[in-house]
Amino acid sequence: REIQREGPVPEPGPRAPSPAPGGAGDCEPGLGQPRLPGGGSGPGERSGLPAALPSLSLELTVLYNSLLFAVSESDGLVEGEGERINHGLIRVLEACGVSGQDLSTEELWQKVLQDVTPEELCAPLHRLGALQGAVWLAANCLGSVTGLFRLLSDTKVTPHGENELLALLKAWSVPGEGGASPLVVQSTKDLKEILWTSAAFLQGLQGLEAGNLPAALSLLQAAASGFCSKRVLAQIYTCIGCCTQQMGKPQTALQHLKRALQVDFQCLSALSQAALVYRQLGETDAELEALALLYKALETPAQEAVSIDPCFLIRTELLVHTPALASLFSRSHPSEVKYLLAQRCLQAGRVGEAVEHYLDLLALLQEGPQHQVPLHGRSALPRIPEVFLEAASALEQLGRYQDAIAVCEEIISRTGDLIPETLRIELDSGAGGEAPGRAGSPSPGIPPQQRESLRCIVWRAAAYLHQGRAWTRLAESKEAITRFTRCLNVLLRVQLVSAGMEMAEALPEAKVLQKIRLLALLGRGSQFQELGRDKEALMNFQHSLQVCPGDPAATSHLLRALWKLNRRQEAAALWQKRHADAAPADGQQEAPGRPYPLYLVSCLKQVNLPHDEALRRPCLTPHSHAPANISFPAEGSRTAFCSDGFPRTLTCPWAEELFLAKALKHKEAIFFLIKKTWE
């Protein structure tokens, strides 16, 4: 605005240096510069003139456009938009002779919409109100958005069963705006549709995070019918798939995930979620295929995003960003997906494919830091030594024993300097005297350095264990005994002291250490037997039963050793004790606990049970269908027989115990085992 002055204009004095960008200045920027001097947004503000009603419509329109450009240039709502809107509202109140100082944003809007009556300001204020709603949506302030559009909308009653905010947005319109205004850079009609879609999407995400699945599904389906880009639509379909999966509808979830990929093939989170659904359905082939496609897509250089419409300065993706959405659509690392492929193949028994994936993964991890994944709670990739141990386990199962030994040697060489001579860990139940093994205390407060040293000991001992098993398969008993002994020596460095709490429940590593010690003792004892050193084998088996009392594998090995040493009465007593301990728990299963690491699962499944020829003789056991001529006399009888006088010869889970009982002439045990087998 130009002001006529009387007389000649005086010559300007020396000009001050140009201010730094963003500071106060006396030069008027153009329309392309969104941030205006001094926080102003209109011509009257920039010239320092008081607010006047005739120019306020233009000021509010310039503010609306400049805010849109600021959002577009920063690719998101930045700090300061709310303050600039507040400044514009205060100028409106000043023009109407009303003070707006010391009022909150909600109070400013309420006062402006109630006290400002000029009709020419209604349309600019409603446009500014839409931008305020966008700012609050981006901040997840749904209550403030609802209150604002109650003031802007003429609708007073929300239809029954309809979401209030969506109903208010649907009913809202800019007064006196028939079509697209040439003065605004984005029409209010498009902005209204974007606000409606964003509100539905945001509320659906909040319902999904809170576990209110039916309401979340309804809102997400509404958002899918709204106005958004292909990228956002694919995200909405992915969220619908996650919601229906949690509702127990995996097939419906797969349909929506496939639709997400059809809308935007770059929505890789849909592919990752599809793999999880296939895993839930037990379709291993489909799951592995989805993971393979995901890995291939992650390895392919990212293409230019084409799903964002550049015609709109404010878009749904700029308004909806919650922690749940960021977590769901975080980009997976190729190393994580490669590990999932290897892990799932190993768990499914596809050892050959697992070995190939593990070797590819190890090669990736050794290429450099660009293939390493930061550790966080959501990462599927475990610690690197565990990956090496799982690879060694897979190689061992495939029969590549020398390769398994080499992989384990890598762990041993890298953990040698990280293990102290003695590691003493004391666990205390706490000063409050709480019950031992209480829930909610999985970490008993071990210092991080001690916990890391304990993990290194676990990894090093497990590596020696796998080496011993590999040398056993290679029929190198002396080498195997050496590796098992080194494993046990490493475990001897740990001293766990518990005061008032169960060690295995308080410290997960304690349970793993116990199993490694058991497997190493059983392996070393078996190799002593191969060398004919039965007494040393017996000592190892006795020690293993002390480490894990009642363990079936340790008991079976000890029974075999006692039998070979002609200590039959001790074998009979051990068998009777085993039978007495197992009888009360008949039909019961061990309480589920923390699962063992994957690199120990194959060791636990393949514990060498006794297969001495003397204990594998045919014994009195039933056929798959019981013969008609078998008879069990009255309860007082101690024998079981067939009418033809000849017993049937098969195998059963109690074959070794039955033969041992027959050899010891333990008739009651023979009768019990035969009857149990028929049942």
XYZ file of C-alpha atoms in Angstrom:
679
model
C 0.000 0.000 0.000
C 1.443 3.298 -1.063
C 1.100 6.409 1.081
C 1.223 9.803 -0.564
C 3.588 12.211 1.144
C 3.625 16.006 0.737
C 6.830 17.497 -0.459
C 9.865 15.808 -1.838
C 10.812 12.468 -0.527
C 13.970 12.789 1.641
C 17.075 10.991 0.596
C 17.535 7.759 2.519
C 20.369 7.619 5.014
C 22.996 4.939 5.205
C 21.326 1.496 5.039
C 22.038 -1.066 7.675
C 23.629 -4.320 6.615
C 21.225 -6.893 5.228
C 19.852 -9.078 7.982
C 20.520 -12.787 8.090
C 17.952 -15.045 6.521
C 14.937 -15.349 8.733
C 15.679 -12.139 10.636
C 13.730 -8.855 10.569
C 14.238 -6.858 7.418
C 12.676 -3.918 5.562
C 12.537 -5.468 2.087
C 9.321 -7.117 1.042
C 9.772 -10.693 -0.192
C 7.858 -12.095 -3.074
C 5.094 -14.652 -2.986
C 7.518 -17.535 -3.379
C 9.151 -16.761 -0.010
C 6.869 -18.329 2.604
C 8.370 -16.956 5.788
C 7.557 -13.265 6.076
C 9.538 -10.658 8.029
C 8.763 -10.346 11.692
C 6.275 -13.224 11.612
C 3.814 -11.117 9.550
C 1.627 -12.603 6.882
C -0.195 -9.776 5.137
C 0.548 -6.442 3.470
C -0.729 -4.483 6.440
C 1.491 -6.393 8.820
C 4.583 -6.012 6.682
C 4.182 -2.252 6.456
C 3.456 -1.969 10.203
C -0.018 -0.514 9.652
C -2.862 -1.234 12.028
C -5.341 -3.889 10.985
C -8.229 -2.630 8.855
C -11.334 -4.526 7.809
C -11.115 -3.642 4.076
C -7.653 -5.242 3.767
C -8.135 -8.226 6.118
C -9.631 -10.450 3.445
C -6.512 -10.023 1.306
C -4.222 -10.462 4.343
C -5.867 -13.765 5.325
C -5.734 -15.032 1.742
C -2.003 -14.217 1.496
C -1.469 -15.946 4.849
C -3.352 -19.025 3.611
C -1.275 -19.227 0.415
C 2.056 -18.581 2.149
C 1.346 -21.334 4.679
C 0.537 -23.763 1.870
C 3.809 -22.950 0.139
C 5.720 -23.313 3.432
C 4.243 -26.778 3.975
C 5.024 -27.813 0.404
C 8.630 -26.598 0.509
C 9.382 -28.221 3.865
C 7.549 -31.445 2.879
C 5.601 -31.339 6.118
C 4.078 -29.072 8.703
C 6.914 -27.271 10.458
C 6.965 -25.412 13.733
C 5.632 -21.904 13.429
C 2.500 -22.412 11.340
C 0.302 -22.320 14.429
C 1.907 -19.075 15.650
C 1.385 -17.400 12.283
C -2.265 -18.429 12.286
C -2.631 -17.033 15.822
C -1.055 -13.759 14.688
C -3.558 -13.521 11.836
C -6.486 -14.122 14.199
C -5.238 -11.423 16.584
C -5.170 -8.906 13.695
C -8.757 -9.827 12.854
C -9.797 -9.141 16.450
C -7.856 -5.856 16.455
C -9.701 -4.757 13.329
C -12.977 -5.452 15.130
C -11.836 -3.586 18.250
C -11.505 -6.711 20.395
C -8.388 -7.690 22.326
C -6.991 -11.144 21.676
C -3.891 -11.113 23.831
C -3.155 -13.960 26.281
C -5.705 -16.275 24.666
C -5.034 -19.857 23.656
C -5.487 -20.965 20.062
C -8.861 -22.603 20.818
C -10.053 -19.459 22.607
C -8.882 -17.261 19.745
C -10.897 -19.256 17.223
C -13.974 -19.243 19.428
C -13.782 -15.480 19.942
C -13.112 -14.735 16.256
C -15.963 -16.893 14.958
C -18.380 -15.480 17.534
C -17.427 -11.775 17.427
C -16.410 -11.248 13.781
C -19.545 -10.617 11.747
C -18.405 -9.052 8.416
C -19.510 -11.387 5.666
C -16.447 -10.720 3.513
C -14.218 -12.332 6.189
C -16.173 -15.601 6.469
C -14.564 -17.347 3.493
C -10.944 -16.391 4.375
C -11.489 -17.394 8.007
C -12.933 -20.756 7.008
C -9.945 -21.399 4.736
C -7.617 -20.500 7.601
C -9.677 -22.778 9.840
C -9.064 -25.672 7.454
C -5.329 -25.040 7.734
C -5.618 -24.935 11.522
C -7.368 -28.291 11.368
C -4.488 -29.652 9.271
C -1.959 -28.403 11.862
C -3.869 -30.095 14.684
C -4.314 -33.310 12.715
C -0.580 -33.473 12.118
C -0.110 -33.101 15.886
C -2.745 -35.834 16.570
C -4.962 -33.310 18.411
C -8.275 -34.814 17.303
C -10.243 -33.192 20.129
C -9.142 -29.706 19.080
C -10.023 -30.432 15.436
C -13.489 -31.630 16.449
C -14.095 -28.521 18.570
C -12.976 -26.219 15.740
C -15.255 -27.771 13.139
C -18.172 -27.643 15.560
C -17.729 -23.874 15.321
C -17.178 -23.847 11.564
C -19.961 -26.275 10.630
C -23.665 -25.584 10.721
C -24.406 -29.166 11.788
C -25.335 -29.298 15.443
C -26.360 -32.956 15.795
C -24.227 -35.912 14.758
C -26.157 -38.776 13.115
C -26.418 -41.828 15.363
C -23.579 -44.316 14.856
C -21.477 -41.951 12.720
C -18.091 -40.653 13.714
C -18.540 -37.052 14.911
C -15.406 -35.573 13.360
C -16.064 -37.191 9.984
C -19.685 -35.984 10.073
C -18.566 -32.415 10.878
C -15.999 -32.409 8.076
C -18.533 -33.799 5.651
C -21.077 -31.099 6.513
C -18.592 -28.221 6.511
C -18.311 -25.881 3.547
C -16.836 -22.428 2.950
C -19.600 -19.803 2.956
C -20.122 -18.006 -0.331
C -17.557 -20.076 -2.247
C -19.297 -21.465 -5.296
C -16.272 -22.774 -7.158
C -12.522 -22.598 -7.253
C -11.227 -19.191 -6.253
C -8.465 -17.736 -8.441
C -6.888 -16.169 -5.351
C -5.972 -19.441 -3.568
C -3.330 -21.952 -4.629
C -5.292 -24.996 -3.377
C -9.048 -25.145 -3.403
C -10.891 -25.562 -0.143
C -12.919 -28.425 -1.605
C -9.775 -30.510 -2.161
C -8.453 -29.558 1.272
C -11.739 -30.665 2.841
C -11.490 -34.099 1.206
C -7.889 -34.465 2.355
C -8.832 -33.514 5.917
C -11.694 -36.043 5.920
C -9.461 -38.861 4.662
C -6.678 -37.956 7.091
C -9.080 -37.852 10.053
C -10.504 -41.274 9.169
C -7.027 -42.769 8.647
C -5.636 -41.289 11.854
C -8.557 -42.456 13.994
C -8.346 -45.904 12.413
C -4.661 -46.133 13.327
C -5.401 -45.091 16.889
C -8.127 -47.736 17.150
C -5.748 -50.362 15.751
C -3.072 -49.403 18.258
C -5.581 -49.449 21.138
C -6.949 -52.860 20.138
C -10.423 -51.569 19.214
C -10.409 -53.618 16.013
C -14.054 -53.314 14.791
C -14.016 -49.507 15.049
C -10.542 -49.369 13.508
C -11.658 -51.515 10.576
C -14.692 -49.301 9.918
C -12.593 -46.120 9.960
C -9.854 -47.579 7.767
C -12.408 -48.746 5.227
C -13.854 -45.223 5.212
C -10.378 -43.778 4.658
C -9.840 -46.156 1.727
C -12.844 -44.554 -0.003
C -11.469 -41.057 0.511
C -9.214 -38.686 -1.410
C -5.542 -39.655 -1.233
C -2.522 -40.684 -3.275
C -1.736 -44.249 -4.314
C 0.957 -44.498 -1.680
C -1.445 -43.613 1.135
C -4.126 -45.908 -0.286
C -1.654 -48.808 -0.251
C -0.800 -47.970 3.362
C -4.502 -47.962 4.272
C -5.041 -51.378 2.663
C -1.986 -52.688 4.529
C -3.423 -51.451 7.838
C -6.753 -53.089 6.991
C -4.859 -56.326 6.362
C -3.144 -56.070 9.768
C -6.479 -55.338 11.428
C -8.272 -58.304 9.863
C -5.312 -60.558 10.677
C -5.602 -59.614 14.340
C -9.360 -60.264 14.110
C -8.626 -63.861 13.092
C -9.378 -63.463 9.378
C -6.095 -64.323 7.636
C -7.620 -64.928 4.196
C -9.329 -61.518 4.237
C -6.040 -60.001 5.386
C -4.239 -61.539 2.405
C -6.797 -60.065 0.002
C -6.230 -56.547 1.321
C -2.437 -56.971 1.354
C -2.495 -58.120 -2.265
C -4.665 -55.136 -3.139
C -2.121 -52.845 -1.461
C 0.609 -54.236 -3.710
C -1.613 -53.820 -6.759
C -2.156 -50.145 -5.905
C 1.523 -49.423 -5.143
C 4.108 -52.106 -5.848
C 6.629 -50.170 -3.737
C 4.613 -50.797 -0.554
C 7.006 -53.452 0.740
C 5.433 -53.503 4.188
C 2.431 -55.241 2.613
C 4.748 -57.968 1.349
C 6.335 -58.317 4.786
C 2.924 -58.562 6.461
C 1.820 -61.151 3.897
C 4.781 -63.327 4.892
C 3.627 -63.132 8.522
C 0.092 -64.163 7.546
C 1.391 -67.109 5.518
C 3.435 -68.152 8.538
C 0.310 -68.006 10.685
C -1.484 -70.220 8.160
C 1.417 -72.683 8.105
C 2.025 -72.165 4.376
C 5.811 -72.286 4.445
C 6.305 -72.264 0.673
C 4.211 -69.118 0.248
C 5.936 -67.459 3.206
C 9.400 -68.145 1.813
C 8.329 -66.928 -1.610
C 7.076 -63.650 -0.090
C 10.323 -63.198 1.822
C 12.370 -63.919 -1.300
C 10.398 -61.293 -3.247
C 10.873 -58.826 -0.404
C 14.623 -59.400 -0.360
C 14.839 -58.972 -4.135
C 12.857 -55.726 -3.946
C 15.094 -54.364 -1.187
C 18.221 -55.200 -3.171
C 16.851 -53.422 -6.265
C 17.671 -49.679 -6.348
C 14.670 -47.650 -5.242
C 12.753 -46.087 -8.103
C 11.429 -42.555 -8.131
C 8.175 -42.335 -6.220
C 5.344 -41.761 -8.673
C 2.373 -42.207 -6.384
C 2.442 -38.678 -4.918
C 0.330 -36.139 -6.760
C 2.384 -32.942 -7.028
C -0.724 -30.831 -7.713
C -1.644 -30.610 -4.018
C 0.485 -28.663 -1.589
C -1.105 -30.330 1.452
C -1.530 -34.105 1.195
C -2.651 -36.885 3.493
C 0.887 -38.227 3.955
C 1.891 -34.858 5.472
C -0.874 -35.004 8.091
C -0.819 -38.638 9.249
C 2.369 -39.736 10.957
C 2.051 -41.706 14.184
C 4.601 -43.973 15.915
C 2.447 -46.997 15.018
C 2.452 -46.019 11.346
C 6.197 -45.377 11.359
C 6.829 -48.765 12.973
C 4.567 -50.637 10.556
C 6.018 -49.027 7.455
C 9.659 -48.831 8.512
C 11.847 -50.124 5.726
C 13.318 -53.527 6.448
C 17.036 -54.045 5.974
C 18.103 -56.651 3.378
C 20.193 -58.430 6.012
C 17.121 -58.830 8.219
C 15.094 -60.391 5.413
C 17.965 -62.677 4.421
C 18.186 -63.846 8.032
C 14.433 -64.517 8.138
C 14.790 -66.628 5.004
C 17.615 -68.650 6.551
C 15.875 -69.008 9.900
C 12.536 -70.130 8.464
C 14.221 -72.639 6.136
C 16.135 -74.109 9.059
C 13.010 -74.309 11.223
C 11.094 -75.946 8.381
C 13.770 -78.619 7.904
C 14.940 -77.264 4.537
C 18.554 -77.422 5.620
C 20.129 -77.097 2.166
C 18.333 -73.816 1.444
C 19.047 -72.591 4.972
C 22.785 -73.162 4.501
C 22.814 -71.157 1.272
C 20.976 -68.249 2.905
C 23.203 -68.299 5.985
C 26.374 -68.261 3.881
C 25.002 -65.360 1.808
C 24.162 -63.518 5.016
C 27.630 -64.062 6.485
C 29.156 -62.736 3.281
C 26.914 -59.642 3.488
C 27.830 -58.948 7.097
C 31.542 -59.132 6.321
C 31.338 -56.709 3.396
C 31.106 -53.628 5.578
C 28.963 -51.476 7.872
C 26.422 -50.726 5.120
C 25.008 -54.241 5.590
C 24.940 -54.115 9.383
C 21.644 -53.505 11.116
C 21.336 -51.297 14.207
C 20.116 -53.228 17.238
C 16.639 -52.269 18.397
C 13.607 -54.055 19.729
C 11.990 -54.513 16.316
C 14.998 -55.952 14.510
C 14.605 -59.539 13.337
C 18.372 -60.002 13.189
C 19.959 -61.356 16.398
C 23.501 -60.706 17.551
C 26.135 -61.612 14.964
C 27.672 -64.533 16.955
C 24.227 -66.154 17.125
C 23.957 -65.913 13.339
C 27.317 -67.678 13.041
C 26.201 -70.386 15.470
C 22.958 -70.976 13.571
C 24.954 -71.222 10.348
C 27.259 -73.777 11.997
C 24.233 -75.769 13.166
C 22.802 -75.787 9.628
C 26.144 -76.846 8.140
C 26.426 -79.638 10.681
C 22.933 -80.923 9.859
C 23.821 -80.869 6.162
C 26.926 -82.953 6.768
C 29.428 -80.193 6.023
C 31.321 -80.771 9.250
C 34.601 -79.098 8.313
C 32.739 -75.928 7.293
C 30.841 -75.970 10.588
C 34.141 -76.251 12.475
C 35.570 -73.294 10.524
C 32.535 -71.096 11.236
C 32.745 -71.896 14.956
C 36.463 -71.114 14.937
C 35.584 -67.575 13.813
C 33.479 -67.093 16.957
C 36.155 -68.591 19.207
C 38.887 -66.350 17.803
C 36.819 -63.167 18.210
C 35.538 -63.798 21.754
C 38.793 -64.845 23.390
C 39.731 -61.323 24.557
C 36.194 -60.501 25.684
C 35.894 -63.148 28.402
C 37.328 -62.587 31.895
C 39.121 -65.330 33.789
C 36.289 -65.462 36.325
C 32.810 -63.983 36.003
C 30.851 -63.828 39.252
C 27.223 -62.735 38.949
C 25.128 -62.275 42.071
C 21.346 -62.190 41.775
C 19.349 -60.645 44.577
C 15.577 -60.683 44.906
C 15.698 -57.077 46.086
C 15.538 -55.212 49.326
C 11.754 -55.514 49.402
C 11.913 -59.263 49.970
C 9.724 -60.115 47.007
C 8.955 -63.696 46.094
C 11.595 -65.495 44.046
C 11.015 -65.855 40.346
C 8.446 -63.093 40.357
C 6.925 -61.975 37.091
C 7.982 -58.626 35.769
C 11.628 -59.047 36.811
C 13.262 -60.735 33.819
C 16.357 -58.596 34.278
C 17.749 -58.828 37.817
C 19.858 -55.688 37.436
C 23.080 -57.192 36.123
C 25.562 -54.527 34.979
C 25.673 -54.317 31.172
C 29.368 -55.219 31.026
C 28.783 -58.396 33.039
C 25.802 -59.381 30.910
C 27.826 -58.900 27.744
C 30.659 -61.025 29.155
C 28.133 -63.718 30.044
C 26.780 -63.708 26.496
C 30.306 -64.051 25.110
C 30.849 -67.074 27.339
C 27.613 -68.636 26.090
C 28.605 -68.083 22.456
C 32.144 -69.401 22.938
C 30.937 -72.506 24.799
C 28.290 -73.163 22.133
C 30.957 -72.886 19.422
C 33.127 -75.503 21.155
C 30.027 -77.693 21.572
C 29.275 -77.603 17.844
C 32.899 -78.311 17.031
C 32.823 -81.351 19.311
C 29.664 -82.619 17.641
C 31.205 -82.106 14.195
C 34.364 -84.035 15.155
C 32.103 -86.764 16.527
C 30.432 -87.108 13.122
C 33.876 -87.296 11.561
C 34.697 -90.233 13.886
C 37.530 -88.268 15.481
C 36.857 -89.142 19.119
C 39.996 -87.547 20.564
C 39.379 -84.233 18.804
C 35.745 -84.343 19.904
C 36.745 -84.969 23.536
C 39.144 -82.013 23.360
C 36.407 -79.662 22.106
C 33.859 -80.860 24.671
C 36.445 -80.367 27.419
C 37.196 -76.823 26.257
C 33.474 -76.118 26.257
C 33.206 -77.251 29.878
C 36.294 -75.248 30.863
C 34.761 -72.082 29.436
C 31.585 -72.699 31.434
C 33.620 -73.093 34.619
C 34.549 -69.412 34.426
C 30.976 -68.433 35.340
C 29.906 -68.324 38.971
C 26.197 -67.622 39.381
C 25.089 -66.811 42.914
C 21.367 -66.577 43.551
C 19.804 -65.145 46.695
C 16.114 -65.794 46.996
C 15.215 -66.248 43.328
C 15.203 -69.008 40.726
C 18.310 -68.690 38.571
C 16.775 -70.017 35.351
C 13.784 -67.672 35.613
C 15.758 -64.593 36.597
C 18.588 -65.012 34.086
C 17.756 -66.500 30.668
C 21.419 -67.243 29.962
C 21.561 -69.564 33.009
C 19.149 -72.014 31.395
C 21.180 -72.002 28.177
C 24.426 -72.571 30.111
C 22.863 -75.546 31.864
C 21.848 -77.192 28.589
C 25.222 -76.579 26.967
C 26.948 -78.172 29.973
C 24.584 -81.178 29.754
C 25.182 -81.664 26.018
C 28.949 -81.340 26.407
C 29.034 -83.943 29.204
C 26.870 -86.377 27.228
C 28.982 -85.879 24.118
C 32.260 -86.368 25.959
C 30.942 -89.437 27.798
C 29.803 -91.014 24.543
C 33.233 -90.497 23.017
C 34.909 -92.037 26.066
C 32.725 -95.093 25.494
C 33.791 -95.206 21.859
C 37.390 -95.401 23.092
C 36.520 -98.089 25.640
C 37.050 -95.791 28.634
C 33.787 -96.776 30.313
C 34.613 -95.543 33.808
C 35.353 -92.020 32.561
C 32.176 -92.182 30.521
C 30.254 -93.168 33.650
C 31.607 -90.148 35.542
C 30.471 -87.804 32.749
C 26.987 -89.319 32.656
C 26.666 -89.102 36.438
C 27.728 -85.463 36.323
C 25.219 -84.756 33.521
C 22.406 -86.155 35.682
C 23.508 -83.816 38.490
C 23.420 -80.860 36.101
C 19.897 -81.709 34.867
C 18.210 -84.065 37.344
C 15.715 -86.381 35.709
C 16.827 -85.622 32.156
C 15.764 -88.604 29.968
C 18.891 -88.559 27.785
C 21.244 -88.367 30.780
C 19.363 -91.204 32.521
C 19.462 -93.419 29.432
C 23.198 -92.865 28.969
C 23.850 -93.619 32.630
C 21.755 -96.788 32.463
C 23.784 -97.941 29.490
C 27.084 -97.212 31.223
C 26.058 -99.058 34.387
C 24.877 -102.007 32.313
C 28.181 -102.252 30.447
C 30.120 -102.162 33.717
C 27.997 -105.046 35.127
C 26.555 -102.803 37.837
C 23.072 -104.144 37.250
C 21.641 -103.552 40.702
C 22.498 -99.844 40.421
C 20.949 -99.818 36.960
C 17.786 -101.406 38.347
C 17.611 -98.876 41.189
C 18.099 -95.996 38.735
C 15.399 -97.386 36.463
C 12.966 -97.782 39.367
C 13.675 -94.222 40.490
C 13.101 -92.952 36.971
C 9.822 -94.854 36.770
C 8.705 -93.573 40.187
C 9.556 -89.952 39.324
C 7.790 -90.119 35.971
C 4.597 -91.836 37.189
C 2.928 -88.901 39.003
C 3.468 -86.608 36.001
C 1.958 -89.088 33.573
C -0.073 -87.256 30.949
C 1.288 -83.866 31.927
C 3.570 -81.679 29.863
C 6.391 -79.544 31.016
C 5.347 -75.960 31.568
C 6.280 -73.812 28.582
C 9.157 -71.459 29.219
C 11.553 -69.308 27.301
C 12.536 -71.202 24.121
C 16.123 -72.251 23.614
C 18.211 -70.484 20.955
C 17.817 -71.901 17.462
C 21.457 -72.993 17.361
C 20.766 -75.402 20.256
C 17.494 -76.860 18.964
C 19.145 -79.391 16.655
C 21.530 -80.436 19.453
C 18.611 -81.085 21.791
C 16.751 -83.058 19.136
C 19.773 -85.143 18.206
C 21.027 -86.138 21.660
C 22.708 -89.495 21.132
C 20.549 -92.066 22.918
C 22.081 -95.462 23.737
C 22.035 -97.813 20.779
C 24.139 -100.681 22.106
C 23.230 -103.954 20.453
C 22.501 -105.543 23.833
C 19.814 -102.943 24.507
C 18.296 -103.127 21.049
C 17.242 -106.769 21.122
C 13.658 -107.608 20.197
C 11.396 -107.375 23.208
C 7.820 -108.131 24.111
C 5.948 -105.214 22.523
C 2.652 -104.887 20.671
C 1.745 -104.705 16.991
C -0.072 -101.673 15.605
C -3.256 -103.653 16.212
C -3.358 -105.797 19.359
C -3.643 -109.546 18.573
C -6.700 -111.291 19.840
C -4.739 -113.964 21.684
C -3.030 -111.557 24.110
C -4.404 -111.815 27.635
C -3.758 -109.994 30.886
C -4.868 -112.018 33.915
C -6.315 -110.583 37.078
C -4.733 -107.635 38.775
C -2.810 -109.825 41.223
C -1.002 -111.639 38.406
C 2.604 -110.654 37.709
C 2.937 -111.916 34.096
C 1.482 -111.349 30.660
C 1.483 -113.989 27.915
C -0.018 -115.080 24.600
C -2.120 -118.202 24.207
C 0.324 -119.667 21.686
C 3.186 -119.248 24.116
C 5.221 -117.006 21.790
C 5.533 -113.253 22.386
C 5.167 -110.748 19.579
C 8.378 -108.935 18.530
C 8.186 -105.200 17.717
C 9.663 -101.925 18.959
C 8.207 -99.293 21.282
C 9.324 -96.253 23.310
C 9.992 -98.509 26.324
C 11.954 -101.195 24.423
C 15.240 -100.601 26.234
C 13.621 -100.349 29.670
C 11.610 -103.503 28.997
C 14.686 -105.481 28.015
C 16.537 -104.212 31.069
C 13.622 -105.210 33.327
C 13.550 -108.689 31.737
C 17.281 -109.101 32.199
C 16.965 -108.141 35.860
C 13.951 -110.502 36.193
C 11.811 -107.615 37.410
C 8.440 -109.216 36.650
C 6.270 -106.380 37.935
C 8.075 -103.915 35.670
C 7.692 -106.293 32.724
C 3.944 -106.532 33.265
C 3.581 -102.751 33.668
C 5.523 -101.957 30.480
C 3.668 -104.520 28.369
C 0.303 -103.297 29.604
C 1.304 -99.649 29.114
C 2.428 -100.440 25.585
C -0.886 -102.110 24.666
C -2.822 -99.194 26.067
